[in-house]
Amino acid sequence: MAASFGEPRRSFSGGGIRVVLPAHLRTLAKVGDEVSVHVERQVTLGSVLDALEARYPVLQGTIRDHITLRRRPYVRFYACEEDLSHEPPDTPLPEAVVTGAEPFLVVGAMAGG
Amino acid sequence: MSGVRVLVGTRKGGFILTSDARRARWEVSGPHFGGWEIYHMKGSPADPNRLYASQSSGWFGQLMQRSNDGGKTWEPVGNKFVYDGVAGTHQWYDGTPHPWEFKRVWHLEPSPTDADTVYAGVEDAALFRTTDAGQTWHELPGLRRHGSGSAWSPGAGGLCLHTIVLDPTNTDRIVVAISAAGAFRTDDGGENWRPINHGLRSEGIPNPTAEVGHCVHRIARHPSRPGVLFMQKHWDVMRSDDGGDSWREVSGNLPTDFGFVIDVHAHEPQTIYVVPIKSDSEHYPPDGKLRVYRSRTGGQEWEALTNGLPQRDCYVNVLRDAMSVDSLDPCGVYFGTTGGQVYGSADAGDNWTPIVRDLPAVISVEVQTVPPSLAGV
């Protein structure tokens, strides 16, 4: 297995990639405001999402399509005030995310009724 | 004495309404999965505490939920719906080929005998089945591949398989309906399929009597007469007495033959219900009067049922999966509206009462008749 994972926590205390999920996915995964995942290989958009879905299989298909792994249209990826939504999966995440200083944000777009 | 459990799917969550057999006082639980579209919830006839729900959103896609305790608690199960083999194309609105893309589950039809087996009708139109209580879903690809699939085109609501009719006397026979392709039947458990649209006439398609292309809205049947099918089509209420091999119109004296729902009385196989809706595009009751129409003759002769229903300034719709009946005596009839009301009748439609008035827009209504201990009453 390529990744190992910490327990979900409400406030990060170091040691992994911090991931903030939108409210509905927190409810679905039964986690708090923030989770932490450890990625053994290069920390990229794709490897963090792989680790997240491996730790919380119920999230499979909700952020990315099951088969194509394409981001769902109304889901966005932010980090360090940058929009990474349109970047390819092998895009390295900013160093501040790798060190745990900043979280990786999975955001439900503000849309719909 | 039995109780009744009404499973209500709405645009913003699921609700469960329970009552004893008097059907006069109701308890409401929910919203379950608040904020998500619940296209359909349905219970297993083999185990009434086993419920399945289709949960989806434009943001996060499709989830499937299962309950083993009548809806008190739920657990997510498999949500991976992958078309078998090369998905191919159907027609898009502009007539060009469009790849088959899974969007959502419209309808769930649990097996009458096995609580772990459920059929799912999905958009883009296909039929899936689970035999492990929802953990994995597999397509029955013979339907898409029988020959006409590449010519199917979506209705206004998408290319959706919304109706699944299982035959209680013949597990190999399944009837499905697709908007806007028509009705299809298998007689060998899903391997081979054929269109069953002979007798349908749809003026909105180039050949009004084409083999496929009809916008069928709903099909219902009574379990004691599985060969008799009743259909609410985009226009026309239709009836088949030969399992769908041929259809004849039974719209009769309805104020409009457009509508979405159709259902059959639990104990009278010739008593059927529709809710006429004004169209094109208005999609609210004619004259602002919400009227259920009942035929006791299997169609053609209809009577308006209005007691307790709003007879002025009512402009709601009743969607295709939003009517159901219980199996008590007298038969209870229930339907939900896009205005968030769920109306119930404990006397086969003679009198109606709103069970709830202010839910989100109702997509689906299913009813279980259960022992009182299971209904929580």
Coordinates of C-alpha atoms in Angstrom, one line a residue:
Chain A
M1 CA 0.0 0.0 0.0
A2 CA 1.5 3.3 -1.0
A3 CA 0.1 5.5 1.8
S4 CA -0.7 5.3 5.5
F5 CA -3.0 7.6 7.3
G6 CA -3.5 9.4 10.5
E7 CA -6.8 9.6 12.4
P8 CA -9.2 12.4 11.5
R9 CA -8.8 15.4 13.8
R10 CA -10.4 18.8 14.2
S11 CA -7.1 20.6 14.5
F12 CA -3.9 19.6 12.8
S13 CA -0.9 18.8 15.0
G14 CA 1.7 17.9 12.3
G15 CA 2.8 14.7 10.5
G16 CA 0.7 14.6 7.4
I17 CA -1.1 16.3 4.5
R18 CA -3.9 18.3 5.9
V19 CA -7.1 18.1 3.9
V20 CA -10.2 20.1 4.4
L21 CA -13.4 18.6 3.0
P22 CA -16.7 20.3 2.2
A23 CA -19.4 19.8 4.8
H24 CA -21.4 17.1 3.0
L25 CA -18.4 15.0 2.5
R26 CA -17.4 15.4 6.1
T27 CA -20.8 14.1 7.1
L28 CA -20.5 11.2 4.6
A29 CA -17.0 10.2 5.8
K30 CA -17.9 10.8 9.5
V31 CA -15.0 13.2 10.1
G32 CA -14.4 16.6 11.5
D33 CA -13.3 19.8 10.0
E34 CA -10.0 18.5 8.8
V35 CA -8.3 15.1 8.1
S36 CA -4.7 14.2 7.8
V37 CA -3.3 11.7 5.3
H38 CA 0.3 10.5 4.8
V39 CA 1.6 10.1 1.3
E40 CA 4.7 8.0 0.9
R41 CA 5.4 9.1 -2.7
Q42 CA 5.6 12.6 -4.2
V43 CA 2.8 14.8 -2.8
T44 CA 0.7 15.7 -5.9
L45 CA -2.9 16.4 -6.5
G46 CA -3.4 12.9 -7.5
S47 CA -1.5 11.1 -4.8
V48 CA -3.3 13.1 -2.1
L49 CA -6.7 12.2 -3.5
D50 CA -5.6 8.6 -3.9
A51 CA -4.6 8.6 -0.2
L52 CA -7.8 10.3 0.8
E53 CA -10.0 7.8 -1.0
A54 CA -8.0 4.9 0.2
R55 CA -8.5 6.0 3.8
Y56 CA -12.2 6.9 3.3
P57 CA -13.5 4.6 0.5
V58 CA -17.0 6.2 0.9
L59 CA -15.5 9.3 -0.8
Q60 CA -14.7 7.3 -4.0
G61 CA -16.7 8.7 -6.8
T62 CA -17.7 11.9 -4.9
I63 CA -14.7 14.1 -5.7
R64 CA -13.5 12.4 -8.9
D65 CA -15.2 10.1 -11.4
H66 CA -14.8 6.5 -10.5
I67 CA -13.4 5.5 -13.9
T68 CA -11.8 8.6 -15.5
L69 CA -10.6 10.1 -12.2
R70 CA -11.6 13.5 -13.6
R71 CA -12.6 16.1 -11.0
R72 CA -16.3 16.5 -10.7
P73 CA -17.4 19.8 -12.3
Y74 CA -18.6 21.5 -9.1
V75 CA -15.6 20.4 -7.0
R76 CA -12.6 22.7 -6.7
F77 CA -9.1 22.2 -5.3
Y78 CA -7.4 25.1 -3.6
A79 CA -4.0 25.4 -1.8
C80 CA -2.1 28.4 -0.5
E81 CA -4.7 30.7 -2.1
E82 CA -4.1 29.1 -5.5
D83 CA -6.8 27.4 -7.6
L84 CA -5.3 24.0 -8.6
S85 CA -8.6 22.7 -10.0
H86 CA -7.5 22.7 -13.6
E87 CA -4.0 21.3 -13.0
P88 CA -3.2 17.7 -14.0
P89 CA -3.0 15.0 -11.3
D90 CA 0.8 14.9 -11.3
T91 CA 1.0 18.5 -10.2
P92 CA 3.1 18.8 -7.1
L93 CA 1.4 20.5 -4.2
P94 CA 3.0 23.6 -2.6
E95 CA 5.7 23.0 -0.1
A96 CA 3.5 24.6 2.7
V97 CA 1.0 21.8 2.1
V98 CA 3.7 19.1 2.0
T99 CA 5.1 20.3 5.4
G100 CA 1.6 20.6 6.9
A101 CA 1.8 24.4 7.4
E102 CA -1.2 24.9 5.0
P103 CA -4.2 22.6 4.2
F104 CA -5.2 21.3 0.9
L105 CA -8.8 22.4 0.3
V106 CA -11.5 20.3 -1.4
V107 CA -14.3 22.8 -2.0
G108 CA -17.9 22.4 -3.2
A109 CA -18.4 25.2 -5.7
M110 CA -20.9 27.9 -4.8
A111 CA -23.6 27.0 -7.3
G112 CA -27.1 25.7 -7.6
G113 CA -30.2 26.1 -5.5
Chain B
M1 CA -53.3 -4.5 12.7
S2 CA -50.7 -3.2 10.3
G3 CA -49.0 0.1 10.0
V4 CA -47.9 2.2 7.1
R5 CA -44.5 3.6 6.2
V6 CA -44.4 6.2 3.5
L7 CA -40.9 6.8 2.0
V8 CA -40.6 10.2 0.5
G9 CA -37.7 11.3 -1.7
T10 CA -37.3 15.1 -2.2
R11 CA -34.9 17.5 -3.8
K12 CA -33.3 18.1 -0.4
G13 CA -33.5 14.9 1.5
G14 CA -35.5 11.8 2.4
F15 CA -38.4 11.7 4.8
I16 CA -40.3 8.8 6.4
L17 CA -43.9 9.1 7.4
T18 CA -45.4 6.5 9.6
S19 CA -48.9 5.8 10.9
D20 CA -51.0 3.0 12.2
A21 CA -53.7 1.4 10.0
R22 CA -56.1 4.2 10.7
R23 CA -53.8 6.5 8.8
A24 CA -55.0 9.5 10.7
R25 CA -52.0 10.6 12.7
W26 CA -48.6 10.6 11.3
E27 CA -45.1 10.8 12.6
V28 CA -42.4 12.4 10.4
S29 CA -38.7 11.5 10.5
G30 CA -36.1 13.3 8.4
P31 CA -34.6 14.9 6.6
H32 CA -32.4 11.9 6.0
F33 CA -29.4 13.0 3.8
G34 CA -30.4 16.6 4.1
G35 CA -29.3 18.7 1.1
W36 CA -29.1 15.8 -1.2
E37 CA -31.5 14.8 -3.9
I38 CA -33.2 11.6 -3.0
Y39 CA -34.6 10.3 -6.3
H40 CA -36.0 7.2 -4.8
M41 CA -36.3 5.1 -1.6
K42 CA -37.9 1.7 -1.6
G43 CA -38.2 -1.2 0.8
S44 CA -37.7 -4.9 0.1
P45 CA -40.9 -6.9 0.0
A46 CA -38.8 -9.8 1.3
D47 CA -37.6 -7.8 4.4
P48 CA -39.6 -4.6 5.1
N49 CA -36.8 -3.3 7.3
R50 CA -34.4 -3.4 4.4
L51 CA -34.6 -0.1 2.6
Y52 CA -32.5 1.3 -0.3
A53 CA -32.1 4.9 -1.2
S54 CA -30.7 6.7 -4.2
Q55 CA -28.8 9.8 -3.0
S56 CA -27.3 12.2 -5.5
S57 CA -26.1 15.8 -5.9
G58 CA -24.8 17.9 -8.7
W59 CA -21.6 18.4 -6.7
F60 CA -20.7 15.0 -5.4
G61 CA -22.5 12.6 -7.8
Q62 CA -24.3 9.4 -6.9
L63 CA -24.4 7.6 -3.5
M64 CA -26.4 4.6 -2.5
Q65 CA -27.7 4.0 1.0
R66 CA -29.0 1.0 2.7
S67 CA -30.9 0.6 5.9
N68 CA -31.5 -2.6 7.9
D69 CA -33.8 -1.1 10.4
G70 CA -36.6 0.6 8.5
G71 CA -34.8 3.8 8.0
K72 CA -33.6 4.6 11.5
T73 CA -30.0 4.2 10.5
W74 CA -28.3 4.1 7.1
E75 CA -25.0 3.0 5.7
P76 CA -23.5 4.0 2.3
V77 CA -23.0 1.0 0.0
G78 CA -21.5 0.7 -3.5
N79 CA -21.9 3.7 -5.8
K80 CA -19.9 2.5 -8.8
F81 CA -22.1 2.1 -11.9
V82 CA -20.0 1.2 -14.9
Y83 CA -21.5 0.4 -18.2
D84 CA -20.5 -3.1 -19.5
G85 CA -17.8 -3.1 -22.1
V86 CA -17.6 -0.2 -24.6
A87 CA -20.4 2.1 -23.6
G88 CA -21.1 3.4 -27.2
T89 CA -23.3 6.3 -28.0
H90 CA -27.0 7.3 -28.0
Q91 CA -28.5 10.3 -29.8
W92 CA -28.1 13.8 -28.2
Y93 CA -30.7 16.5 -28.4
D94 CA -29.3 17.7 -31.7
G95 CA -29.3 14.3 -33.2
T96 CA -25.5 13.8 -32.9
P97 CA -24.0 10.7 -31.3
H98 CA -23.3 11.2 -27.6
P99 CA -21.3 8.9 -25.4
W100 CA -23.2 7.0 -22.7
E101 CA -22.4 8.7 -19.4
F102 CA -23.7 7.7 -16.0
K103 CA -25.4 10.5 -14.2
R104 CA -27.7 9.2 -11.5
V105 CA -30.0 6.4 -10.3
W106 CA -33.7 7.3 -10.9
H107 CA -35.5 4.2 -9.6
L108 CA -34.8 1.2 -7.4
E109 CA -36.8 -2.0 -7.6
P110 CA -36.0 -4.6 -5.0
S111 CA -36.7 -8.3 -5.7
P112 CA -39.9 -9.6 -4.3
T113 CA -38.1 -12.6 -2.8
D114 CA -34.5 -11.7 -2.0
A115 CA -33.7 -8.6 0.1
D116 CA -30.2 -8.5 -1.3
T117 CA -31.2 -8.2 -4.9
V118 CA -32.2 -4.9 -6.3
Y119 CA -32.6 -3.5 -9.8
A120 CA -31.6 0.1 -10.5
G121 CA -32.7 2.2 -13.4
V122 CA -30.2 4.9 -14.3
E123 CA -29.5 7.9 -16.4
D124 CA -28.0 7.6 -19.1
A125 CA -30.5 4.8 -19.6
A126 CA -29.5 1.4 -18.5
L127 CA -30.5 -1.3 -16.1
F128 CA -28.2 -2.4 -13.3
R129 CA -28.6 -5.1 -10.6
T130 CA -27.0 -5.9 -7.3
T131 CA -27.2 -9.3 -5.7
D132 CA -25.1 -8.4 -2.6
A133 CA -27.3 -5.8 -1.0
G134 CA -25.9 -2.9 -2.9
Q135 CA -22.2 -3.4 -2.4
T136 CA -21.6 -4.0 -6.2
W137 CA -23.8 -3.1 -9.2
H138 CA -23.6 -4.8 -12.6
E139 CA -25.3 -3.8 -15.8
L140 CA -27.7 -6.0 -17.7
P141 CA -26.2 -4.8 -21.0
G142 CA -28.6 -6.7 -23.3
L143 CA -31.0 -3.8 -23.0
R144 CA -28.7 -1.2 -24.4
R145 CA -27.3 -3.6 -27.0
H146 CA -30.6 -5.1 -28.3
G147 CA -30.3 -2.9 -31.4
S148 CA -32.1 0.4 -30.9
G149 CA -29.9 1.9 -28.2
S150 CA -27.9 4.1 -30.5
A151 CA -31.2 5.8 -31.6
W152 CA -32.4 6.6 -28.1
S153 CA -32.6 10.3 -27.3
P154 CA -33.2 12.0 -24.0
G155 CA -36.4 13.6 -22.8
A156 CA -36.4 17.0 -21.1
G157 CA -35.3 15.2 -17.9
G158 CA -32.5 13.3 -19.5
L159 CA -32.2 9.8 -21.0
C160 CA -33.5 8.0 -17.9
L161 CA -34.6 4.5 -17.2
H162 CA -37.3 5.4 -14.6
T163 CA -39.6 2.4 -14.5
I164 CA -38.9 -1.2 -13.6
V165 CA -41.8 -3.6 -13.4
L166 CA -41.0 -7.1 -12.1
D167 CA -43.4 -10.0 -12.8
P168 CA -44.3 -11.8 -9.5
T169 CA -45.2 -14.9 -11.4
N170 CA -42.2 -15.0 -13.8
T171 CA -38.8 -13.8 -12.6
D172 CA -37.5 -13.9 -16.1
R173 CA -39.9 -11.2 -17.3
I174 CA -39.1 -7.6 -16.7
V175 CA -40.6 -4.5 -18.2
V176 CA -38.7 -1.2 -18.2
A177 CA -39.5 2.3 -19.5
I178 CA -37.1 4.9 -20.7
S179 CA -37.7 8.5 -21.5
A180 CA -37.7 9.1 -24.4
A181 CA -37.2 5.7 -25.9
G182 CA -40.3 3.8 -24.8
A183 CA -41.0 0.5 -23.1
F184 CA -38.9 -2.7 -23.4
R185 CA -39.3 -6.2 -22.1
T186 CA -37.1 -9.2 -21.4
D187 CA -38.5 -12.7 -21.1
D188 CA -35.2 -14.4 -20.2
G189 CA -34.1 -12.6 -17.1
G190 CA -32.4 -9.7 -18.9
E191 CA -30.3 -11.3 -21.6
N192 CA -32.4 -10.3 -24.5
W193 CA -34.8 -7.4 -24.8
R194 CA -37.2 -6.0 -27.4
P195 CA -39.2 -2.8 -27.7
I196 CA -42.9 -3.2 -26.7
N197 CA -44.4 0.0 -28.1
H198 CA -46.9 -1.3 -30.7
G199 CA -50.0 0.8 -30.5
L200 CA -48.3 3.9 -29.0
R201 CA -48.7 7.1 -31.0
S202 CA -46.5 10.1 -30.3
E203 CA -47.0 13.1 -32.6
G204 CA -43.8 14.7 -31.4
I205 CA -41.5 12.2 -33.2
P206 CA -41.0 12.0 -36.9
N207 CA -42.8 8.7 -37.2
P208 CA -45.6 8.8 -34.6
T209 CA -45.8 5.0 -34.5
A210 CA -42.1 4.2 -34.5
E211 CA -40.8 1.2 -32.7
V212 CA -38.8 3.4 -30.3
G213 CA -38.7 7.0 -29.4
H214 CA -41.8 7.3 -27.3
C215 CA -41.7 9.3 -24.1
V216 CA -43.3 6.8 -21.6
H217 CA -43.7 8.4 -18.2
R218 CA -44.8 5.5 -16.1
I219 CA -46.1 1.9 -16.2
A220 CA -48.0 0.2 -13.4
R221 CA -49.6 -3.2 -13.0
H222 CA -51.5 -5.2 -10.4
P223 CA -49.6 -8.2 -9.1
S224 CA -52.5 -10.6 -9.6
R225 CA -52.6 -9.7 -13.3
P226 CA -49.1 -9.2 -14.5
G227 CA -50.0 -9.3 -18.1
V228 CA -52.2 -6.2 -17.8
L229 CA -50.1 -3.0 -17.9
F230 CA -51.2 0.6 -17.5
M231 CA -49.1 3.4 -18.9
Q232 CA -49.1 7.1 -18.6
K233 CA -47.3 8.4 -21.6
H234 CA -46.2 12.0 -22.3
W235 CA -49.6 12.2 -23.9
D236 CA -52.2 9.4 -23.6
V237 CA -53.1 6.9 -21.0
M238 CA -52.6 3.5 -22.4
R239 CA -53.4 -0.1 -21.5
S240 CA -52.0 -3.5 -22.6
D241 CA -53.6 -6.8 -21.9
D242 CA -50.8 -8.9 -23.4
G243 CA -47.8 -7.9 -21.4
G244 CA -47.0 -5.0 -23.6
D245 CA -47.2 -6.7 -27.0
S246 CA -49.9 -4.2 -27.9
W247 CA -51.4 -1.1 -26.4
R248 CA -54.6 0.8 -26.7
E249 CA -55.5 4.2 -25.5
V250 CA -57.8 4.5 -22.4
S251 CA -57.6 8.2 -21.8
G252 CA -61.4 8.5 -22.2
N253 CA -62.9 11.5 -20.5
L254 CA -59.8 12.8 -18.7
P255 CA -59.5 16.6 -18.9
T256 CA -56.0 16.1 -20.3
D257 CA -54.2 12.9 -21.1
F258 CA -50.8 14.3 -20.1
G259 CA -49.4 13.4 -16.7
F260 CA -46.7 11.5 -15.0
V261 CA -48.0 9.1 -12.4
I262 CA -50.2 6.1 -12.8
D263 CA -50.9 3.4 -10.2
V264 CA -53.3 0.5 -9.4
H265 CA -55.5 -0.1 -6.4
A266 CA -54.1 -2.8 -4.2
H267 CA -57.2 -5.0 -4.2
E268 CA -59.1 -4.0 -7.4
P269 CA -56.9 -4.7 -10.5
Q270 CA -59.2 -2.7 -12.7
T271 CA -59.1 0.4 -10.5
I272 CA -56.4 2.8 -11.6
Y273 CA -55.3 6.4 -10.7
V274 CA -53.7 9.2 -12.6
V275 CA -53.1 12.9 -12.0
P276 CA -53.8 14.9 -15.2
I277 CA -51.3 17.7 -15.7
K278 CA -51.5 20.6 -18.2
S279 CA -48.8 20.5 -20.9
D280 CA -46.8 21.4 -23.0
S281 CA -44.4 22.9 -20.5
E282 CA -46.9 24.3 -18.0
H283 CA -46.8 21.1 -16.0
Y284 CA -49.4 22.0 -13.4
P285 CA -53.0 20.9 -12.9
P286 CA -55.6 22.2 -15.4
D287 CA -57.5 25.2 -14.1
G288 CA -55.4 25.3 -10.9
K289 CA -57.4 22.3 -9.5
L290 CA -55.5 19.4 -8.1
R291 CA -57.5 16.3 -9.1
V292 CA -56.8 12.7 -8.9
Y293 CA -58.7 10.7 -11.5
R294 CA -59.9 7.2 -10.8
S295 CA -61.1 4.6 -13.2
R296 CA -62.8 1.5 -11.9
T297 CA -63.0 0.0 -15.4
G298 CA -59.3 -0.2 -16.2
G299 CA -59.4 3.1 -18.0
Q300 CA -61.7 5.0 -20.5
E301 CA -64.2 6.0 -17.8
W302 CA -62.8 8.3 -15.2
E303 CA -64.1 10.2 -12.2
A304 CA -62.4 13.2 -10.5
L305 CA -61.4 12.8 -6.9
T306 CA -61.3 16.2 -5.3
N307 CA -62.3 16.0 -1.6
G308 CA -59.5 17.5 0.5
L309 CA -57.4 18.6 -2.5
P310 CA -57.0 22.2 -3.4
Q311 CA -59.5 23.3 -6.1
R312 CA -58.1 26.7 -6.8
D313 CA -54.8 28.4 -7.3
C314 CA -52.8 25.1 -7.3
Y315 CA -49.9 25.0 -9.6
V316 CA -47.8 22.1 -8.5
N317 CA -46.7 19.0 -10.4
V318 CA -46.8 15.3 -9.5
L319 CA -43.7 13.6 -10.8
R320 CA -43.6 10.1 -12.2
D321 CA -42.4 8.2 -9.1
A322 CA -44.5 10.2 -6.7
M323 CA -47.6 8.0 -6.3
S324 CA -48.0 4.8 -4.4
V325 CA -50.7 2.6 -2.6
D326 CA -50.7 0.7 0.6
S327 CA -52.3 -2.8 0.9
L328 CA -54.7 -2.1 3.7
D329 CA -58.4 -2.4 3.4
P330 CA -59.6 0.1 2.3
C331 CA -56.7 0.8 0.1
G332 CA -54.6 3.9 0.9
V333 CA -53.4 6.1 -1.9
Y334 CA -50.6 8.6 -1.6
F335 CA -48.9 11.1 -3.8
G336 CA -46.4 14.0 -3.4
T337 CA -46.1 17.3 -5.2
T338 CA -43.4 19.6 -6.3
G339 CA -44.8 22.0 -3.8
G340 CA -43.8 19.7 -0.9
Q341 CA -47.2 18.3 0.0
V342 CA -47.8 14.6 0.5
Y343 CA -51.4 13.8 0.3
G344 CA -52.9 10.6 1.5
S345 CA -56.3 8.9 1.2
A346 CA -57.3 6.1 3.5
D347 CA -60.4 5.3 1.5
A348 CA -59.1 4.6 -2.0
G349 CA -59.2 8.2 -3.1
D350 CA -62.6 9.4 -1.9
N351 CA -61.1 11.8 0.6
W352 CA -57.7 13.3 0.9
T353 CA -55.6 14.8 3.7
P354 CA -52.2 16.5 3.5
I355 CA -49.9 14.4 5.7
V356 CA -47.2 17.0 5.3
R357 CA -47.4 20.4 3.6
D358 CA -44.0 21.9 3.5
L359 CA -41.4 19.5 2.4
P360 CA -38.9 20.2 -0.4
A361 CA -40.2 19.3 -3.8
V362 CA -41.2 15.7 -3.8
I363 CA -39.6 13.4 -6.4
S364 CA -40.8 10.0 -5.2
V365 CA -43.3 8.3 -2.9
E366 CA -43.3 4.7 -1.9
V367 CA -45.4 2.9 0.6
Q368 CA -44.8 -0.1 2.8
T369 CA -47.6 -1.9 4.7
V370 CA -45.8 -3.3 7.7
P371 CA -46.5 -4.7 11.1
P372 CA -47.2 -1.9 13.6
S373 CA -43.9 -2.7 15.5
L374 CA -42.0 -1.9 12.3
A375 CA -43.8 1.3 11.6
G376 CA -43.0 2.5 15.1
V377 CA -46.6 3.0 16.0

